[in-house]
Amino acid sequence: MLVVGLTGGIGSGKSVVARCFEDLGARLIYADALSKDILVTDPDVRREFTGQFGSGFFSDPDTLDRKRLARLVFDDPRALRKLNAIVHPAVIRLVRSKIERYRRRRGILIVEAALFYETGVEVLTDYMIVVDADEEVRIRRVMERDGCPREDVVKRMRMQMPAKEKVLRADFVIMNSGDQSLLSPKCRFIYGILSGLEGPRKGGTG
């Protein structure tokens, strides 16, 4: 099993790319989805979260007020660091365990996450793919998708690693500034290369 990380800045279109690889036959681990759910599903993580932020973010035992939490962390970098310190280690453990369950199988496993390089999760992968797009294109996409003002999008972008740095650290780069229908041939090309690789290059989980 070849383990491939997939990341990209907000508005880059990495989720569309992930679905494209899934359609081609890759197995997918959506780490971002795991991170969103873990505050509700993991009792230890939830206990640590409520110890730091209180229980007011839960309207009932199974519902987290995500919009309220987003407003808090986007306006307070210190709160975001505290949240990441709670959530990221638990998500990394979960991703690692899922990778280990797949390791003896054949094929390609894609791990999709927004904060790959920021959290050091790339050490779990054999190769890294970065999806990128022109900054103005990314801003416009997020404004249209989330219905938020430009300044909010820019603030969120500044809280992530610069896209140029991610691109420099990638093994493969998919540029996605144009129509997203153009992504399919790019994904097929990279999937073909990955399918032809016989073994890991970076040593996998080390």
PDB file of C-alpha atoms in Angstrom:
ATOM      1  CA  MET A   1       0.000   0.000   0.000  1.00  0.00           C
ATOM      2  CA  LEU A   2       1.332   3.375  -1.031  1.00  0.00           C
ATOM      3  CA  VAL A   3       0.328   6.140   1.405  1.00  0.00           C
ATOM      4  CA  VAL A   4      -0.034   9.569  -0.213  1.00  0.00           C
ATOM      5  CA  GLY A   5      -0.765  12.820   1.586  1.00  0.00           C
ATOM      6  CA  LEU A   6      -3.062  15.353  -0.072  1.00  0.00           C
ATOM      7  CA  THR A   7      -3.167  18.948   1.113  1.00  0.00           C
ATOM      8  CA  GLY A   8      -3.690  22.503  -0.048  1.00  0.00           C
ATOM      9  CA  GLY A   9      -4.675  25.905   1.248  1.00  0.00           C
ATOM     10  CA  ILE A  10      -8.240  27.036   1.795  1.00  0.00           C
ATOM     11  CA  GLY A  11     -10.027  27.444  -1.528  1.00  0.00           C
ATOM     12  CA  SER A  12      -7.474  25.397  -3.460  1.00  0.00           C
ATOM     13  CA  GLY A  13      -9.952  22.641  -4.317  1.00  0.00           C
ATOM     14  CA  LYS A  14      -8.244  19.749  -2.539  1.00  0.00           C
ATOM     15  CA  SER A  15     -11.595  18.194  -1.604  1.00  0.00           C
ATOM     16  CA  VAL A  16     -12.532  18.004  -5.290  1.00  0.00           C
ATOM     17  CA  VAL A  17      -9.156  16.421  -6.025  1.00  0.00           C
ATOM     18  CA  ALA A  18      -9.689  13.913  -3.205  1.00  0.00           C
ATOM     19  CA  ARG A  19     -13.011  12.824  -4.709  1.00  0.00           C
ATOM     20  CA  CYS A  20     -11.340  12.524  -8.107  1.00  0.00           C
ATOM     21  CA  PHE A  21      -8.715  10.141  -6.718  1.00  0.00           C
ATOM     22  CA  GLU A  22     -11.440   8.199  -4.932  1.00  0.00           C
ATOM     23  CA  ASP A  23     -13.303   7.791  -8.237  1.00  0.00           C
ATOM     24  CA  LEU A  24     -10.069   6.465  -9.776  1.00  0.00           C
ATOM     25  CA  GLY A  25      -9.898   3.709  -7.159  1.00  0.00           C
ATOM     26  CA  ALA A  26      -7.832   5.135  -4.309  1.00  0.00           C
ATOM     27  CA  ARG A  27      -8.859   4.574  -0.717  1.00  0.00           C
ATOM     28  CA  LEU A  28      -9.407   7.827   1.190  1.00  0.00           C
ATOM     29  CA  ILE A  29      -8.917   8.938   4.774  1.00  0.00           C
ATOM     30  CA  TYR A  30     -10.487  12.352   5.300  1.00  0.00           C
ATOM     31  CA  ALA A  31      -8.469  13.663   8.239  1.00  0.00           C
ATOM     32  CA  ASP A  32     -10.288  17.008   8.197  1.00  0.00           C
ATOM     33  CA  ALA A  33     -13.601  15.221   8.679  1.00  0.00           C
ATOM     34  CA  LEU A  34     -12.105  13.223  11.540  1.00  0.00           C
ATOM     35  CA  SER A  35     -10.909  16.427  13.209  1.00  0.00           C
ATOM     36  CA  LYS A  36     -14.402  17.943  12.953  1.00  0.00           C
ATOM     37  CA  ASP A  37     -16.042  14.898  14.534  1.00  0.00           C
ATOM     38  CA  ILE A  38     -13.508  14.061  17.205  1.00  0.00           C
ATOM     39  CA  LEU A  39     -14.682  16.762  19.637  1.00  0.00           C
ATOM     40  CA  VAL A  40     -18.035  14.993  19.724  1.00  0.00           C
ATOM     41  CA  THR A  41     -17.003  11.351  19.352  1.00  0.00           C
ATOM     42  CA  ASP A  42     -13.897  11.114  21.571  1.00  0.00           C
ATOM     43  CA  PRO A  43     -14.725  11.491  25.299  1.00  0.00           C
ATOM     44  CA  ASP A  44     -11.125  12.278  26.290  1.00  0.00           C
ATOM     45  CA  VAL A  45     -10.777  15.004  23.647  1.00  0.00           C
ATOM     46  CA  ARG A  46     -14.143  16.460  24.591  1.00  0.00           C
ATOM     47  CA  ARG A  47     -13.225  16.470  28.279  1.00  0.00           C
ATOM     48  CA  GLU A  48      -9.997  18.329  27.549  1.00  0.00           C
ATOM     49  CA  PHE A  49     -11.831  20.769  25.283  1.00  0.00           C
ATOM     50  CA  THR A  50     -14.512  21.621  27.858  1.00  0.00           C
ATOM     51  CA  GLY A  51     -11.784  22.025  30.474  1.00  0.00           C
ATOM     52  CA  GLN A  52     -10.181  24.703  28.302  1.00  0.00           C
ATOM     53  CA  PHE A  53     -13.209  26.333  26.671  1.00  0.00           C
ATOM     54  CA  GLY A  54     -16.222  25.356  28.787  1.00  0.00           C
ATOM     55  CA  SER A  55     -19.309  23.344  27.847  1.00  0.00           C
ATOM     56  CA  GLY A  56     -21.189  26.238  26.229  1.00  0.00           C
ATOM     57  CA  PHE A  57     -20.189  25.175  22.717  1.00  0.00           C
ATOM     58  CA  PHE A  58     -22.433  22.094  22.971  1.00  0.00           C
ATOM     59  CA  SER A  59     -26.154  22.721  22.586  1.00  0.00           C
ATOM     60  CA  ASP A  60     -26.746  19.057  23.435  1.00  0.00           C
ATOM     61  CA  PRO A  61     -24.412  16.059  24.010  1.00  0.00           C
ATOM     62  CA  ASP A  62     -24.101  15.323  20.288  1.00  0.00           C
ATOM     63  CA  THR A  63     -24.129  18.803  18.747  1.00  0.00           C
ATOM     64  CA  LEU A  64     -21.188  21.189  18.618  1.00  0.00           C
ATOM     65  CA  ASP A  65     -21.797  24.839  17.715  1.00  0.00           C
ATOM     66  CA  ARG A  66     -19.148  24.920  15.001  1.00  0.00           C
ATOM     67  CA  LYS A  67     -19.904  28.456  13.832  1.00  0.00           C
ATOM     68  CA  ARG A  68     -19.395  29.821  17.345  1.00  0.00           C
ATOM     69  CA  LEU A  69     -16.167  27.876  17.715  1.00  0.00           C
ATOM     70  CA  ALA A  70     -14.942  29.114  14.312  1.00  0.00           C
ATOM     71  CA  ARG A  71     -15.607  32.727  15.278  1.00  0.00           C
ATOM     72  CA  LEU A  72     -13.620  32.240  18.476  1.00  0.00           C
ATOM     73  CA  VAL A  73     -10.502  30.692  16.931  1.00  0.00           C
ATOM     74  CA  PHE A  74     -10.390  32.935  13.867  1.00  0.00           C
ATOM     75  CA  ASP A  75     -10.479  36.014  16.083  1.00  0.00           C
ATOM     76  CA  ASP A  76      -8.056  34.709  18.712  1.00  0.00           C
ATOM     77  CA  PRO A  77      -4.818  32.996  17.552  1.00  0.00           C
ATOM     78  CA  ARG A  78      -4.101  31.862  21.111  1.00  0.00           C
ATOM     79  CA  ALA A  79      -7.465  30.067  21.251  1.00  0.00           C
ATOM     80  CA  LEU A  80      -6.681  28.416  17.911  1.00  0.00           C
ATOM     81  CA  ARG A  81      -3.342  27.149  19.253  1.00  0.00           C
ATOM     82  CA  LYS A  82      -5.092  25.723  22.317  1.00  0.00           C
ATOM     83  CA  LEU A  83      -7.706  24.002  20.142  1.00  0.00           C
ATOM     84  CA  ASN A  84      -5.074  22.544  17.822  1.00  0.00           C
ATOM     85  CA  ALA A  85      -3.064  21.267  20.785  1.00  0.00           C
ATOM     86  CA  ILE A  86      -6.139  19.328  21.902  1.00  0.00           C
ATOM     87  CA  VAL A  87      -7.399  18.054  18.555  1.00  0.00           C
ATOM     88  CA  HIS A  88      -4.306  17.409  16.429  1.00  0.00           C
ATOM     89  CA  PRO A  89      -2.584  14.735  18.575  1.00  0.00           C
ATOM     90  CA  ALA A  90      -5.808  12.731  18.768  1.00  0.00           C
ATOM     91  CA  VAL A  91      -6.400  13.001  15.009  1.00  0.00           C
ATOM     92  CA  ILE A  92      -2.811  11.995  14.254  1.00  0.00           C
ATOM     93  CA  ARG A  93      -3.190   8.884  16.432  1.00  0.00           C
ATOM     94  CA  LEU A  94      -6.422   8.002  14.647  1.00  0.00           C
ATOM     95  CA  VAL A  95      -4.930   8.545  11.183  1.00  0.00           C
ATOM     96  CA  ARG A  96      -1.866   6.488  12.108  1.00  0.00           C
ATOM     97  CA  SER A  97      -4.055   3.596  13.265  1.00  0.00           C
ATOM     98  CA  LYS A  98      -6.122   3.718  10.064  1.00  0.00           C
ATOM     99  CA  ILE A  99      -2.968   3.735   7.921  1.00  0.00           C
ATOM    100  CA  GLU A 100      -1.617   0.699   9.773  1.00  0.00           C
ATOM    101  CA  ARG A 101      -4.837  -1.211   9.073  1.00  0.00           C
ATOM    102  CA  TYR A 102      -4.383  -0.570   5.343  1.00  0.00           C
ATOM    103  CA  ARG A 103      -0.607  -1.085   5.120  1.00  0.00           C
ATOM    104  CA  ARG A 104      -0.662  -4.767   4.132  1.00  0.00           C
ATOM    105  CA  ARG A 105      -3.124  -4.231   1.293  1.00  0.00           C
ATOM    106  CA  ARG A 106      -2.335  -3.350  -2.289  1.00  0.00           C
ATOM    107  CA  GLY A 107      -3.219  -0.037  -3.925  1.00  0.00           C
ATOM    108  CA  ILE A 108      -3.083   3.654  -3.055  1.00  0.00           C
ATOM    109  CA  LEU A 109      -4.290   5.247   0.163  1.00  0.00           C
ATOM    110  CA  ILE A 110      -4.858   9.012   0.053  1.00  0.00           C
ATOM    111  CA  VAL A 111      -4.847  10.901   3.343  1.00  0.00           C
ATOM    112  CA  GLU A 112      -6.527  14.302   2.911  1.00  0.00           C
ATOM    113  CA  ALA A 113      -5.761  17.027   5.463  1.00  0.00           C
ATOM    114  CA  ALA A 114      -5.535  20.817   5.415  1.00  0.00           C
ATOM    115  CA  LEU A 115      -2.719  21.072   7.951  1.00  0.00           C
ATOM    116  CA  PHE A 116      -0.338  18.325   6.865  1.00  0.00           C
ATOM    117  CA  TYR A 117       2.897  20.263   7.076  1.00  0.00           C
ATOM    118  CA  GLU A 118       1.781  22.375  10.032  1.00  0.00           C
ATOM    119  CA  THR A 119       1.259  19.253  12.153  1.00  0.00           C
ATOM    120  CA  GLY A 120       4.105  17.111  10.784  1.00  0.00           C
ATOM    121  CA  VAL A 121       1.739  14.369   9.568  1.00  0.00           C
ATOM    122  CA  GLU A 122       3.660  14.113   6.282  1.00  0.00           C
ATOM    123  CA  VAL A 123       6.085  11.743   8.037  1.00  0.00           C
ATOM    124  CA  LEU A 124       3.320   9.120   7.843  1.00  0.00           C
ATOM    125  CA  THR A 125       3.227   9.290   4.041  1.00  0.00           C
ATOM    126  CA  ASP A 126       5.337   8.016   1.168  1.00  0.00           C
ATOM    127  CA  TYR A 127       4.575  10.957  -1.132  1.00  0.00           C
ATOM    128  CA  MET A 128       2.855  14.329  -0.843  1.00  0.00           C
ATOM    129  CA  ILE A 129       0.483  16.049  -3.281  1.00  0.00           C
ATOM    130  CA  VAL A 130      -0.263  19.769  -2.913  1.00  0.00           C
ATOM    131  CA  VAL A 131      -3.237  21.392  -4.634  1.00  0.00           C
ATOM    132  CA  ASP A 132      -2.723  25.095  -5.311  1.00  0.00           C
ATOM    133  CA  ALA A 133      -4.423  27.994  -7.085  1.00  0.00           C
ATOM    134  CA  ASP A 134      -3.869  31.707  -7.539  1.00  0.00           C
ATOM    135  CA  GLU A 135      -4.590  33.554  -4.306  1.00  0.00           C
ATOM    136  CA  GLU A 136      -7.335  35.714  -5.796  1.00  0.00           C
ATOM    137  CA  VAL A 137      -9.039  32.630  -7.190  1.00  0.00           C
ATOM    138  CA  ARG A 138      -8.918  30.969  -3.774  1.00  0.00           C
ATOM    139  CA  ILE A 139     -10.325  34.057  -2.064  1.00  0.00           C
ATOM    140  CA  ARG A 140     -13.204  34.309  -4.530  1.00  0.00           C
ATOM    141  CA  ARG A 141     -14.062  30.613  -4.160  1.00  0.00           C
ATOM    142  CA  VAL A 142     -14.243  30.783  -0.379  1.00  0.00           C
ATOM    143  CA  MET A 143     -16.284  34.003  -0.452  1.00  0.00           C
ATOM    144  CA  GLU A 144     -18.789  32.355  -2.804  1.00  0.00           C
ATOM    145  CA  ARG A 145     -18.802  29.054  -0.921  1.00  0.00           C
ATOM    146  CA  ASP A 146     -19.121  30.387   2.622  1.00  0.00           C
ATOM    147  CA  GLY A 147     -20.830  33.709   1.952  1.00  0.00           C
ATOM    148  CA  CYS A 148     -18.206  35.575   3.983  1.00  0.00           C
ATOM    149  CA  PRO A 149     -16.416  38.892   3.361  1.00  0.00           C
ATOM    150  CA  ARG A 150     -12.988  39.078   1.776  1.00  0.00           C
ATOM    151  CA  GLU A 151     -11.249  40.160   4.985  1.00  0.00           C
ATOM    152  CA  ASP A 152     -12.456  37.027   6.802  1.00  0.00           C
ATOM    153  CA  VAL A 153     -11.090  34.791   4.043  1.00  0.00           C
ATOM    154  CA  VAL A 154      -7.730  36.565   4.033  1.00  0.00           C
ATOM    155  CA  LYS A 155      -7.516  36.231   7.826  1.00  0.00           C
ATOM    156  CA  ARG A 156      -8.127  32.485   7.576  1.00  0.00           C
ATOM    157  CA  MET A 157      -5.523  32.151   4.818  1.00  0.00           C
ATOM    158  CA  ARG A 158      -2.909  33.974   6.876  1.00  0.00           C
ATOM    159  CA  MET A 159      -3.383  31.435   9.664  1.00  0.00           C
ATOM    160  CA  GLN A 160      -2.173  28.629   7.372  1.00  0.00           C
ATOM    161  CA  MET A 161       1.289  27.903   6.038  1.00  0.00           C
ATOM    162  CA  PRO A 162       1.936  29.960   2.867  1.00  0.00           C
ATOM    163  CA  ALA A 163       0.941  28.076  -0.264  1.00  0.00           C
ATOM    164  CA  LYS A 164       4.362  28.670  -1.851  1.00  0.00           C
ATOM    165  CA  GLU A 165       6.054  26.836   1.009  1.00  0.00           C
ATOM    166  CA  LYS A 166       3.717  23.868   0.647  1.00  0.00           C
ATOM    167  CA  VAL A 167       4.414  23.713  -3.073  1.00  0.00           C
ATOM    168  CA  LEU A 168       8.168  23.676  -2.494  1.00  0.00           C
ATOM    169  CA  ARG A 169       7.827  20.717  -0.124  1.00  0.00           C
ATOM    170  CA  ALA A 170       5.514  18.676  -2.364  1.00  0.00           C
ATOM    171  CA  ASP A 171       6.360  15.656  -4.508  1.00  0.00           C
ATOM    172  CA  PHE A 172       3.465  16.464  -6.873  1.00  0.00           C
ATOM    173  CA  VAL A 173       1.637  19.766  -7.438  1.00  0.00           C
ATOM    174  CA  ILE A 174      -1.808  20.131  -9.001  1.00  0.00           C
ATOM    175  CA  MET A 175      -2.570  23.680 -10.140  1.00  0.00           C
ATOM    176  CA  ASN A 176      -6.267  24.416  -9.947  1.00  0.00           C
ATOM    177  CA  SER A 177      -6.782  28.042 -10.925  1.00  0.00           C
ATOM    178  CA  GLY A 178      -9.058  27.261 -13.862  1.00  0.00           C
ATOM    179  CA  ASP A 179     -12.294  25.375 -14.314  1.00  0.00           C
ATOM    180  CA  GLN A 180     -12.387  22.431 -11.933  1.00  0.00           C
ATOM    181  CA  SER A 181     -13.477  20.159 -14.774  1.00  0.00           C
ATOM    182  CA  LEU A 182      -9.829  20.322 -15.886  1.00  0.00           C
ATOM    183  CA  LEU A 183      -8.743  18.491 -12.733  1.00  0.00           C
ATOM    184  CA  SER A 184      -9.696  15.019 -13.905  1.00  0.00           C
ATOM    185  CA  PRO A 185      -6.864  14.513 -16.460  1.00  0.00           C
ATOM    186  CA  LYS A 186      -4.325  15.915 -13.971  1.00  0.00           C
ATOM    187  CA  CYS A 187      -5.497  13.484 -11.315  1.00  0.00           C
ATOM    188  CA  ARG A 188      -5.436  10.560 -13.752  1.00  0.00           C
ATOM    189  CA  PHE A 189      -1.863  11.432 -14.766  1.00  0.00           C
ATOM    190  CA  ILE A 190      -0.592  11.504 -11.167  1.00  0.00           C
ATOM    191  CA  TYR A 191      -2.620   8.418 -10.227  1.00  0.00           C
ATOM    192  CA  GLY A 192      -0.976   6.560 -13.102  1.00  0.00           C
ATOM    193  CA  ILE A 193       2.485   7.507 -11.835  1.00  0.00           C
ATOM    194  CA  LEU A 194       1.644   6.474  -8.278  1.00  0.00           C
ATOM    195  CA  SER A 195       0.160   3.176  -9.463  1.00  0.00           C
ATOM    196  CA  GLY A 196       3.457   2.348 -11.166  1.00  0.00           C
ATOM    197  CA  LEU A 197       5.556   2.847  -8.047  1.00  0.00           C
ATOM    198  CA  GLU A 198       6.561  -0.420  -6.438  1.00  0.00           C
ATOM    199  CA  GLY A 199       7.539   0.736  -2.956  1.00  0.00           C
ATOM    200  CA  PRO A 200       7.632   3.643  -0.541  1.00  0.00           C
ATOM    201  CA  ARG A 201      10.314   6.292  -0.933  1.00  0.00           C
ATOM    202  CA  LYS A 202      10.257   7.964   2.451  1.00  0.00           C
ATOM    203  CA  GLY A 203       9.986   4.933   4.676  1.00  0.00           C
ATOM    204  CA  GLY A 204       6.277   5.272   5.452  1.00  0.00           C
ATOM    205  CA  THR A 205       5.556   5.445   9.166  1.00  0.00           C
ATOM    206  CA  GLY A 206       9.254   5.212   9.946  1.00  0.00           C
TER     207      GLY A 206
END
